[in-house]
Coordinates of N, CA, C and O in Angstrom, one line a residue:
X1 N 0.8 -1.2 0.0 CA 0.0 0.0 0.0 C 0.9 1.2 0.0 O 1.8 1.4 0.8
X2 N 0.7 2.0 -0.8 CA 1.4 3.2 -1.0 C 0.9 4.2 0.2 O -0.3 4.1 0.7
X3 N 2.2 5.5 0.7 CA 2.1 6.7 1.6 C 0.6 7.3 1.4 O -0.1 7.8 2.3
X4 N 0.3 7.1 0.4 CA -1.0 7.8 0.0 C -2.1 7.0 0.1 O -3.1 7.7 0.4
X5 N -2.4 5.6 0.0 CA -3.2 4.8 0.7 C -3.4 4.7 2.0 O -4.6 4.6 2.4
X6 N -2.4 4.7 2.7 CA -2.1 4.2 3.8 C -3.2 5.6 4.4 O -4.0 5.2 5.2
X7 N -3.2 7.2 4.1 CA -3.2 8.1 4.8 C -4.7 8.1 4.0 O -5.6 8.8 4.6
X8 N -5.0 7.7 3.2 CA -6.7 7.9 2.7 C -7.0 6.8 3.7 O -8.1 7.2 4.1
X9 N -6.7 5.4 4.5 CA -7.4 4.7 5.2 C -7.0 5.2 6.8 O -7.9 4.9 7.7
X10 N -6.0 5.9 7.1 CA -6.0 6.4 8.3 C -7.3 7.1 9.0 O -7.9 8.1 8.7
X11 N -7.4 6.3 10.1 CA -8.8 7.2 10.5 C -7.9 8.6 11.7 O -7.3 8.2 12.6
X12 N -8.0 10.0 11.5 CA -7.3 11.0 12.3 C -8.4 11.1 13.2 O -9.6 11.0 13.2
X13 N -7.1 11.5 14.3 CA -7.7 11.5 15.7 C -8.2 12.6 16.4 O -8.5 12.6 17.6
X14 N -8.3 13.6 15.5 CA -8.6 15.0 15.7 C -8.9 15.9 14.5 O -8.8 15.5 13.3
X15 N -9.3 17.3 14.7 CA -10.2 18.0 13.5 C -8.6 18.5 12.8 O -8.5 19.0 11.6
X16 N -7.3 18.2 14.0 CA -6.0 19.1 13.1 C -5.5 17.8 12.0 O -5.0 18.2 10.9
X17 N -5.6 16.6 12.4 CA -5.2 15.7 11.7 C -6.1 15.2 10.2 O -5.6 14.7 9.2
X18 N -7.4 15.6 10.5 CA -8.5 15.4 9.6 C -8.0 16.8 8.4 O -7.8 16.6 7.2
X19 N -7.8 18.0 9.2 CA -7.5 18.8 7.9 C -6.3 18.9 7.3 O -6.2 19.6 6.3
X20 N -5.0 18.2 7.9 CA -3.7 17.9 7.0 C -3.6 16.7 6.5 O -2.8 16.3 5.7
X21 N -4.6 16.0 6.9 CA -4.4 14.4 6.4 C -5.2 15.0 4.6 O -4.7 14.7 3.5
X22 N -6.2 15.7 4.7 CA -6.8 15.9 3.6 C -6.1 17.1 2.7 O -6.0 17.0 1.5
X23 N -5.5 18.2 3.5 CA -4.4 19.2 2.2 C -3.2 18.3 1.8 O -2.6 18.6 0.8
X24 N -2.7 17.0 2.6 CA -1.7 16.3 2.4 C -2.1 15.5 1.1 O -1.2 15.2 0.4
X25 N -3.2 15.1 0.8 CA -3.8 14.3 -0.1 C -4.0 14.9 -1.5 O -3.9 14.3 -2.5
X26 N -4.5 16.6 -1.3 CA -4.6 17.6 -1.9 C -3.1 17.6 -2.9 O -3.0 17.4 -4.1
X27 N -2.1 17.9 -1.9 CA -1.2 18.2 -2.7 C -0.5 17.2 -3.4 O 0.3 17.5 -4.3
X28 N -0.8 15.9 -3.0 CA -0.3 14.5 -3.9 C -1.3 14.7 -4.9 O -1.3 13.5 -5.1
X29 N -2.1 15.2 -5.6 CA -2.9 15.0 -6.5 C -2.1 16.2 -7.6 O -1.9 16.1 -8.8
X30 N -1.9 17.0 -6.6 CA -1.0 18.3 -7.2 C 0.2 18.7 -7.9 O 0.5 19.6 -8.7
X31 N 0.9 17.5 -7.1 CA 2.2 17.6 -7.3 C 3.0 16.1 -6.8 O 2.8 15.5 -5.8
X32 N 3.9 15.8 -8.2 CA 4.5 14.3 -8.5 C 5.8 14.2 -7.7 O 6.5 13.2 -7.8
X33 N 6.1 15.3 -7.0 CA 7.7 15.4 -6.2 C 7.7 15.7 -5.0 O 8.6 16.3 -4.5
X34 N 6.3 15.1 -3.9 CA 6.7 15.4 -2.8 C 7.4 14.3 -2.2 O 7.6 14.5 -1.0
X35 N 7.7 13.5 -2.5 CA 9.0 13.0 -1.6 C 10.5 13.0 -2.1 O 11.2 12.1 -2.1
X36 N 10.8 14.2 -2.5 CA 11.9 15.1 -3.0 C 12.3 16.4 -2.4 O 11.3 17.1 -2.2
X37 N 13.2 16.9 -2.1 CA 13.2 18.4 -1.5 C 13.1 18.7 -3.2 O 13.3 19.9 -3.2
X38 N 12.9 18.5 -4.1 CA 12.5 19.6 -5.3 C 11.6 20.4 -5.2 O 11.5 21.6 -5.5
X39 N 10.8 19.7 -4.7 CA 9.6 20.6 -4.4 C 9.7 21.7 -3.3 O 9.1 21.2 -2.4
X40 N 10.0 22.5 -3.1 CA 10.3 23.9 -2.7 C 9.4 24.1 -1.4 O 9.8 24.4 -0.2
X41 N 8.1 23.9 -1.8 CA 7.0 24.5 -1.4 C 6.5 23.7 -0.2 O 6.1 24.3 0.8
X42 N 6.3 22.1 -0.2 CA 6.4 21.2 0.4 C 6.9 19.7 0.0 O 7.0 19.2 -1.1
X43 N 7.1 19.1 1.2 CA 7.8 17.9 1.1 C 6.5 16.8 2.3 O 5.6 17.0 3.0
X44 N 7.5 15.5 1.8 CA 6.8 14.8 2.5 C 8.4 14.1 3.9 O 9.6 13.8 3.4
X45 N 8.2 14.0 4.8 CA 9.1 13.9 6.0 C 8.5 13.0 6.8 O 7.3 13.1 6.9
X46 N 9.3 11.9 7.6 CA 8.7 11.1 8.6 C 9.6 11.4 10.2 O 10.8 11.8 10.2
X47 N 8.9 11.3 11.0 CA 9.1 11.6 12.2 C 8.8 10.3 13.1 O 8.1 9.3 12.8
X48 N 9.6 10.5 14.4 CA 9.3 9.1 14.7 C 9.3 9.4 16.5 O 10.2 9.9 17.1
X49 N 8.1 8.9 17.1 CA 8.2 8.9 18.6 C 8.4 7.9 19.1 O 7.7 6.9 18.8
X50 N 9.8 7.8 20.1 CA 10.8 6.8 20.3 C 10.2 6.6 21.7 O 10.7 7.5 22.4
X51 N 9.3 5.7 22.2 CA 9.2 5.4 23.8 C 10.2 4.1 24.3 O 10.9 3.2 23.7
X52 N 9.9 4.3 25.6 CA 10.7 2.7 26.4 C 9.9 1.9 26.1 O 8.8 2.2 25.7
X53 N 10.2 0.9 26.2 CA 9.0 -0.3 26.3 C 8.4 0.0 27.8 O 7.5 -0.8 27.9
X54 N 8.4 0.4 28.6 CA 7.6 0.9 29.8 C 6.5 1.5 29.4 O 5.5 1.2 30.0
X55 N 6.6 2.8 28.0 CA 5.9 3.7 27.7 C 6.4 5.0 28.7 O 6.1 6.0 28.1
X56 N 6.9 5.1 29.7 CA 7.3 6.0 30.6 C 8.1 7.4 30.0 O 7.8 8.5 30.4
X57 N 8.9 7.1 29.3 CA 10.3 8.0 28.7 C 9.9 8.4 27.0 O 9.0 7.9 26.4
X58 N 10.6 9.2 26.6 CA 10.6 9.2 24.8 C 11.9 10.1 24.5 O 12.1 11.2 25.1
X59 N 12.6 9.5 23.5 CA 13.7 9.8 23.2 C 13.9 11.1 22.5 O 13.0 11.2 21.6
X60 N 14.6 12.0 22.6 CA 14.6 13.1 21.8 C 16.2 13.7 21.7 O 17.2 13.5 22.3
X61 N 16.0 14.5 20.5 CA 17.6 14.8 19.7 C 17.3 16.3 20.5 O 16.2 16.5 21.1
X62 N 18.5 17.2 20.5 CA 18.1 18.5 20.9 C 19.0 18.6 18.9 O 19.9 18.1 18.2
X63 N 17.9 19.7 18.8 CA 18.0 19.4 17.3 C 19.1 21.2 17.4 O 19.6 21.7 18.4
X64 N 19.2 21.5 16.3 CA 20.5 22.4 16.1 C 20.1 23.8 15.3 O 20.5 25.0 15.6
X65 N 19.2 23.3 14.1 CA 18.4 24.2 13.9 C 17.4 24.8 14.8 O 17.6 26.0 15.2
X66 N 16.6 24.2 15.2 CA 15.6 24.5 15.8 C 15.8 25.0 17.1 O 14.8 25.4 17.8
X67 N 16.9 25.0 17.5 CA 17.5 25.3 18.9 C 16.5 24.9 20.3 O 16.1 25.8 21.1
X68 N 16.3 23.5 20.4 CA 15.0 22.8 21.1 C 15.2 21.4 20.7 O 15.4 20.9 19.6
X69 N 15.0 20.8 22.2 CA 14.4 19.5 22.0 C 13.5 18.6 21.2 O 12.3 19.0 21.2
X70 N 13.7 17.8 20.6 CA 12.8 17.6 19.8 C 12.4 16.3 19.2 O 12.2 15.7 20.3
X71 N 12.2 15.4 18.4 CA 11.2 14.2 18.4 C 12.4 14.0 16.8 O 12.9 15.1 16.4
X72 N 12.7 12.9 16.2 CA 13.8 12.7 15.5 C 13.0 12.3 14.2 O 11.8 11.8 14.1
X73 N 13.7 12.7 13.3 CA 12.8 12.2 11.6 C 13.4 13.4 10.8 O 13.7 14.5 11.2
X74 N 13.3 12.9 9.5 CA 14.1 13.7 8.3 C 13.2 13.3 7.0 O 12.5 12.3 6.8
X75 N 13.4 13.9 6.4 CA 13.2 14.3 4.9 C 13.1 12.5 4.3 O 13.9 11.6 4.7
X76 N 12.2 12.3 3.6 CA 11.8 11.7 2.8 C 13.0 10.8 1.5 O 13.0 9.6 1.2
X77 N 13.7 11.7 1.0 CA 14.5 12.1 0.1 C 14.4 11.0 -0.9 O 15.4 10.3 -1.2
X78 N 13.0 10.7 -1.4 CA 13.3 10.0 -2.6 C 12.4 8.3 -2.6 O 12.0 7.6 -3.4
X79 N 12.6 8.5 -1.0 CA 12.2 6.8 -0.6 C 10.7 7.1 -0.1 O 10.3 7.8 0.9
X80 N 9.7 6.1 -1.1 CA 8.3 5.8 -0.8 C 8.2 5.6 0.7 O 7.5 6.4 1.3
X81 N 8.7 4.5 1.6 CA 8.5 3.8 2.7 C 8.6 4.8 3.8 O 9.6 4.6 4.5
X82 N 7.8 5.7 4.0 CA 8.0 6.3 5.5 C 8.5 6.0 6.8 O 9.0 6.8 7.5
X83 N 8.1 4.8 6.8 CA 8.0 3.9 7.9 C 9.4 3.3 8.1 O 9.7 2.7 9.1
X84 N 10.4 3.6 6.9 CA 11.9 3.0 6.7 C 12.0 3.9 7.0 O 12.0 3.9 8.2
X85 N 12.3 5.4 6.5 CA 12.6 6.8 6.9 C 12.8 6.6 8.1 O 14.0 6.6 8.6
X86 N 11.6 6.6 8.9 CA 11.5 7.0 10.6 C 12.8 6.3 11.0 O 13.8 6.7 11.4
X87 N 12.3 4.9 10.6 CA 13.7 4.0 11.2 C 15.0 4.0 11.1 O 15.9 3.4 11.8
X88 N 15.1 4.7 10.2 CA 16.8 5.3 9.6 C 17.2 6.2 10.4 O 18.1 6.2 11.3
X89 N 16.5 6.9 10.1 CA 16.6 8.6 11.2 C 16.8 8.4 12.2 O 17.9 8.8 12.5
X90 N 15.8 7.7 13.6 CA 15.9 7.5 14.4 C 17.3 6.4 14.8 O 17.5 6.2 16.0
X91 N 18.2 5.8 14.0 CA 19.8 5.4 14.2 C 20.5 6.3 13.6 O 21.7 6.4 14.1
X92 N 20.2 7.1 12.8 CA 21.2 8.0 12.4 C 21.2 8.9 13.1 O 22.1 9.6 12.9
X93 N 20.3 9.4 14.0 CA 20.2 10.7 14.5 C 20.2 10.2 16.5 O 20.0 10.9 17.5
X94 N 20.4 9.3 16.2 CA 20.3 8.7 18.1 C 21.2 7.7 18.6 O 21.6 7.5 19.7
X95 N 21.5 7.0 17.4 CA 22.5 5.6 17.5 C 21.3 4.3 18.0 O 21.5 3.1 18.0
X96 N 20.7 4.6 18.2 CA 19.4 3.2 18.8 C 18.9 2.6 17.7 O 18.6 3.3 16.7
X97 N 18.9 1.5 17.6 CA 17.5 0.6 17.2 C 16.7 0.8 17.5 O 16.2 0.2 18.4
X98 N 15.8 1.8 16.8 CA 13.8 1.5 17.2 C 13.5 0.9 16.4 O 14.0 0.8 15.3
X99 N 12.3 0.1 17.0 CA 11.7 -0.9 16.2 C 10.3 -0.3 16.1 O 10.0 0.4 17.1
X100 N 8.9 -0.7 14.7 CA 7.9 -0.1 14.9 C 6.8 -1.0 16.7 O 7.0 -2.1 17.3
X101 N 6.0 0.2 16.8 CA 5.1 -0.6 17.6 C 4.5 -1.2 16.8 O 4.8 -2.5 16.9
X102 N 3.5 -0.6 15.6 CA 3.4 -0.9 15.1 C 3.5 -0.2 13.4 O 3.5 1.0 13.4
X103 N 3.6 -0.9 12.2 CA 3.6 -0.5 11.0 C 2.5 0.7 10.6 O 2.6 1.5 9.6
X104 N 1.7 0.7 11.2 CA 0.3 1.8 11.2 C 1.2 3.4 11.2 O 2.4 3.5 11.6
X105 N 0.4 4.5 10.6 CA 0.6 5.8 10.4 C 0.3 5.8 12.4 O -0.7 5.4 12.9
X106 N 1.3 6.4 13.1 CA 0.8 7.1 14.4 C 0.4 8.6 14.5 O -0.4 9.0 15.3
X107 N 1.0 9.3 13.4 CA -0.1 10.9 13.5 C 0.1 11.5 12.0 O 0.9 11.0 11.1
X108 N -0.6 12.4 11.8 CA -0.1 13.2 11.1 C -0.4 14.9 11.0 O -1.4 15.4 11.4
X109 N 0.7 15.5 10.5 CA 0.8 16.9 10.5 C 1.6 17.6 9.4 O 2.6 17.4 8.8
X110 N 0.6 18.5 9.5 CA 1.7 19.9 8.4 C 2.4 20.6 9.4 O 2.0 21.1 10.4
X111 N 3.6 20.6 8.7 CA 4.4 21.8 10.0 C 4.8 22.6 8.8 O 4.8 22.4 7.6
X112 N 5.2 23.6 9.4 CA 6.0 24.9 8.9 C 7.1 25.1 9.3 O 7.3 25.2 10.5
X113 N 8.1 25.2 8.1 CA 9.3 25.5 8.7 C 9.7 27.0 8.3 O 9.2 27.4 7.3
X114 N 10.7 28.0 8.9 CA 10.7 28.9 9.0 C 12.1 29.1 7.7 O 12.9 28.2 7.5
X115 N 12.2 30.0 7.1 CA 13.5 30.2 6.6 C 14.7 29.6 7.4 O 14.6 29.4 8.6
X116 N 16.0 29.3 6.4 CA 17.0 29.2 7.8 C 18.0 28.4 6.7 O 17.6 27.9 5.7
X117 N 19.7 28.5 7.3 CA 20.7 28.4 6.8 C 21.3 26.8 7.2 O 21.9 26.3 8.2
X118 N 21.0 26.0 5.8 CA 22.1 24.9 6.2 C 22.8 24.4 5.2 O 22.5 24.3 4.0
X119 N 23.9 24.0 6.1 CA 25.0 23.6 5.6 C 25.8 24.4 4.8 O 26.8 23.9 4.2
X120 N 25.4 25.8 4.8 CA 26.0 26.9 4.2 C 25.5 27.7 3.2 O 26.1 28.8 2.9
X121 N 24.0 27.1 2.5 CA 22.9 27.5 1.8 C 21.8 27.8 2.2 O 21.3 26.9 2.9
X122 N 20.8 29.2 2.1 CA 19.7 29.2 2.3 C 18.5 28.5 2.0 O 18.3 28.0 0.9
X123 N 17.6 28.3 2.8 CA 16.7 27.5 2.5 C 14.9 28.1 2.9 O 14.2 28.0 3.9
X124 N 14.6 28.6 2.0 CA 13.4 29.2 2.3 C 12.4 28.4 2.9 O 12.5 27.2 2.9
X125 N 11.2 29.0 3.4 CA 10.1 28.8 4.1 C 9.6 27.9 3.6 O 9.5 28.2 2.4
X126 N 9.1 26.6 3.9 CA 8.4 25.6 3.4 C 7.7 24.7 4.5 O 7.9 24.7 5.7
X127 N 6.8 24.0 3.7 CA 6.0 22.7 5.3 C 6.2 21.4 4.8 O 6.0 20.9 3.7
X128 N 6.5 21.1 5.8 CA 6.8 19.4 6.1 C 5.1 18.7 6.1 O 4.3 19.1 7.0
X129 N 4.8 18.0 5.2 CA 3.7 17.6 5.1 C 4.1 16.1 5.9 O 4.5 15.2 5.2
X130 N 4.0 15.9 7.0 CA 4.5 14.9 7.5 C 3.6 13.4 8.6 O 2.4 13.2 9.0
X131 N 4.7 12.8 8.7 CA 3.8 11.2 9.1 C 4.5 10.8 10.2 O 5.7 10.3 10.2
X132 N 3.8 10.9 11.2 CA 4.6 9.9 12.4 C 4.4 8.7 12.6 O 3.3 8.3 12.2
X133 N 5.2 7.7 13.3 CA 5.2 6.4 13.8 C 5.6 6.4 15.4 O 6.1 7.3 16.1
X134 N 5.3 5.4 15.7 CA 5.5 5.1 16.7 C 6.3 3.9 16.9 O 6.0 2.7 16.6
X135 N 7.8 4.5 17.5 CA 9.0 3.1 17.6 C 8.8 3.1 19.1 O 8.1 3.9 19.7
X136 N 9.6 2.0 19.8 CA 10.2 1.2 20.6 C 11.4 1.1 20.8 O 11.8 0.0 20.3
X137 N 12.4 1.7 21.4 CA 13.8 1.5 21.9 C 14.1 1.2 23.2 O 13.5 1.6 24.1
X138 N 15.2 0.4 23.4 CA 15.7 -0.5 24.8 C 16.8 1.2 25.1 O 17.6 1.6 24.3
X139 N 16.6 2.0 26.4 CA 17.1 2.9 27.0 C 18.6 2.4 27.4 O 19.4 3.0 28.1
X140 N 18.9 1.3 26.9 CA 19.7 0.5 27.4 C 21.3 0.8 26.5 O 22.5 0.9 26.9
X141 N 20.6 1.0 25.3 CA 20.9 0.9 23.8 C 22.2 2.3 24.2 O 22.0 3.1 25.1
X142 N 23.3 2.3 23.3 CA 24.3 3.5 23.5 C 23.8 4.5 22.6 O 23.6 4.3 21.4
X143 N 23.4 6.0 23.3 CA 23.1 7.3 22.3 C 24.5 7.5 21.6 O 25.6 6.9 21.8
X144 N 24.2 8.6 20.8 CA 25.1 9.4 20.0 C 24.9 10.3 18.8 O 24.5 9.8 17.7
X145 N 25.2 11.5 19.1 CA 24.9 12.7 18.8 C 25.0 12.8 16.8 O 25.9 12.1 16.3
X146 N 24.3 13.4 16.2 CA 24.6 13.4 14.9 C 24.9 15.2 14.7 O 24.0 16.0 14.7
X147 N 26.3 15.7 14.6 CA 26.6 17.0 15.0 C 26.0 17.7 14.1 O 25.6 18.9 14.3
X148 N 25.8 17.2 12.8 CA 25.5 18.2 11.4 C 24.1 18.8 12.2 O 23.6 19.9 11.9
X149 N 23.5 17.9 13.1 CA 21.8 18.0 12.9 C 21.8 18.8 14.6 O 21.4 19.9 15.0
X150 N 22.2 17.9 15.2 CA 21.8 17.8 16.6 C 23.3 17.6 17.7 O 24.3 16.9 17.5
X151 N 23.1 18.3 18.6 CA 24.2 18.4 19.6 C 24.1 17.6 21.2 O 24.7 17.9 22.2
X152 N 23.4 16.8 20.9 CA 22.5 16.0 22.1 C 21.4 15.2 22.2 O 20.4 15.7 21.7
X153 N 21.1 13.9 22.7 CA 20.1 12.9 22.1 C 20.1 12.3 24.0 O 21.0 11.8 24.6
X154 N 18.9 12.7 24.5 CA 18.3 12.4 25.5 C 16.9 11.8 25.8 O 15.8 12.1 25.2
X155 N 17.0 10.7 27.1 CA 15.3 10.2 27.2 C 14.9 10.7 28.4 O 15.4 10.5 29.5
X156 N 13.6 11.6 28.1 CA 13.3 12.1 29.0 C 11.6 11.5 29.2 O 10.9 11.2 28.3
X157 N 11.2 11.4 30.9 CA 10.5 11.1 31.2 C 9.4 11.5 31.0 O 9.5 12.7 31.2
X158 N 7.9 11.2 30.7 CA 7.4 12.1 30.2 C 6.9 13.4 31.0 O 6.9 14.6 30.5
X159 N 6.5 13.2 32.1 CA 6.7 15.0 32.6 C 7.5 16.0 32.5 O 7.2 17.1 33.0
X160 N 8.6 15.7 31.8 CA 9.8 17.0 31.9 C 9.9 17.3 30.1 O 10.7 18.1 29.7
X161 N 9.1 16.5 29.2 CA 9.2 16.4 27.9 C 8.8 18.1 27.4 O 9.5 18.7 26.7
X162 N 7.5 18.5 28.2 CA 7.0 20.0 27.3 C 7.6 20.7 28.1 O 8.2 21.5 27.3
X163 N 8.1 21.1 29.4 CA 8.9 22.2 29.9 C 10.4 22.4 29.2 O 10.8 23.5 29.4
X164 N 11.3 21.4 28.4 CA 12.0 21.3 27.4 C 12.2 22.0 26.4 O 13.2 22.6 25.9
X165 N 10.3 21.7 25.8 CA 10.3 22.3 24.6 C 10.7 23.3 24.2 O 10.0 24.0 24.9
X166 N 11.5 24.0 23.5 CA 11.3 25.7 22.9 C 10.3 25.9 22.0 O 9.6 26.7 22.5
X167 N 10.0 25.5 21.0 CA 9.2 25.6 20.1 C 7.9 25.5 20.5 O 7.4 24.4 20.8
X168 N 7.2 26.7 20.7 CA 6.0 26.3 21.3 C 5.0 25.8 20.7 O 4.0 25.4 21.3
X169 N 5.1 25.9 19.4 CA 3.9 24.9 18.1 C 4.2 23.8 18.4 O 3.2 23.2 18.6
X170 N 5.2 23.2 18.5 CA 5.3 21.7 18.9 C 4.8 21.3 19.8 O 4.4 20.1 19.6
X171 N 4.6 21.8 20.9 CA 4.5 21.4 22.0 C 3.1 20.9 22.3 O 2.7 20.2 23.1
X172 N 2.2 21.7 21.2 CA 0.8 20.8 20.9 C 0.8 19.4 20.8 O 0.2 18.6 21.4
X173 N 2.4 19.2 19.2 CA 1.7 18.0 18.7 C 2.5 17.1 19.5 O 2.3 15.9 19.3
X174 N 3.7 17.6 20.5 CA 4.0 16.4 21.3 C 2.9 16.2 22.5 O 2.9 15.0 22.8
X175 N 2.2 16.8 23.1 CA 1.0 16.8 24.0 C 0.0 15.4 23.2 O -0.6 14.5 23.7
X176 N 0.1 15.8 21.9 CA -1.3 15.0 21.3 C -0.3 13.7 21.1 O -1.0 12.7 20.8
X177 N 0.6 13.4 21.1 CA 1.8 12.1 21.0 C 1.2 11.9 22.2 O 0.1 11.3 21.9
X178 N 1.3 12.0 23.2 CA 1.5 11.6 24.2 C 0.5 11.5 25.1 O 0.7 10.9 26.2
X179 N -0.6 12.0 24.8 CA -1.6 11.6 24.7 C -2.5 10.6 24.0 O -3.6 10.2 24.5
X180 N -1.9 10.1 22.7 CA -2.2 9.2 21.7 C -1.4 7.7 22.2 O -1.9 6.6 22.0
X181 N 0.1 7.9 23.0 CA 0.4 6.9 23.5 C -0.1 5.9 24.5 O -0.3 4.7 24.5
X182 N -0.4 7.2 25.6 CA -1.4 6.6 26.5 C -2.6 6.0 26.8 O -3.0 5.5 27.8
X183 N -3.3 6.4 25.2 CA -4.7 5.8 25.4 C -4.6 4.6 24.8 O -5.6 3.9 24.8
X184 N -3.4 4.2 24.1 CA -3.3 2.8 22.9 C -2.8 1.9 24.4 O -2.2 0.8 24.1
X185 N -3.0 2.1 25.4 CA -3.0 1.1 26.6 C -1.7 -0.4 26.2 O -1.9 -1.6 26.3
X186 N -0.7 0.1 26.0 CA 0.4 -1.4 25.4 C 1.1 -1.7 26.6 O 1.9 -2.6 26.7

């Protein structure tokens, strides 16, 4: 089943997921390059919430751009499988093995990203038309920092997760993670 099946059978768990699940669908109709940064305007990106098997903790990069703690996943770049994305990211950007809870879409969102300088080129204003999952990692597992991206990869408990945050738009959609964790009772 293709990114785009998968998210026409997703049932969203709220009125914000209901209306990016549907402009997200919009613009695959629109346009043949969103899982390419070609596309300027938007991309498609996977993100990934890394809990303990307790459910207690969730892993996060302190990301570099964003200058804030934050939930790990990258750009699409080419590859259909979202769900591989998450998984890549989440070792390249943490050193852990996560594994899916399960293979299912766990959220989705449009984010916005602000202008901003990387790797020594500008990169104009665009939104991450994006898909979360939900992994599993052993706290046990050795971190390690990915410096291009992030300067720190910590598990934090979930009470200390939103006073963390800087980005205070985020801090909705980790509220609604974490909230979406809790009620899947595992």
């Amino acid at each position: 089943m293709t990114i785009f099946e998968q998210l026409r059978a997703y049932a969203p768990a709220n009125a914000q997921e209901a209306s990016d699940r549907r402009l997200i669908l919009q613009y695959a109709e629109q346009f043949d390059n969103l899982f390419t940064r070609e596309n300027e305007l938007a991309h498609l990106t996977a993100s990934c919430w890394i809990v303990n098997p307790a459910r207690t903790k969730v892993l996060m990069a302190y990301h570099n751009i964003y200058d804030s703690w934050a939930w790990l996943g990258g750009h699409a770049d080419g590859m259909e499988d979202l769900l591989s994305v998450a998984c890549k990211e989440a070792n390249e950007e943490s050193g852990v093995t996560a594994v899916p809870v399960s293979p299912e879409i766990f959220s989705v969102e449009i984010l916005g990203v602000a202008g901003h300088v990387k790797r020594g080129s500008y990169v104009s204003a665009h939104l991450h038309l994006n898909v979360t999952y939900l992994l599993e990692a052993s706290e046990q597992q050795a971190l390690h920092e990915k410096p291009d991206e992030n300067s720190a990869v910590h598990w934090f408990s979930l009470p200390d997760v939103l006073p963390n945050i800087r980005e205070l738009e985020m801090r909705v959609v980790y509220q609604k993670l974490m909230g979406k964790c809790a009620a899947l009772h595992l």
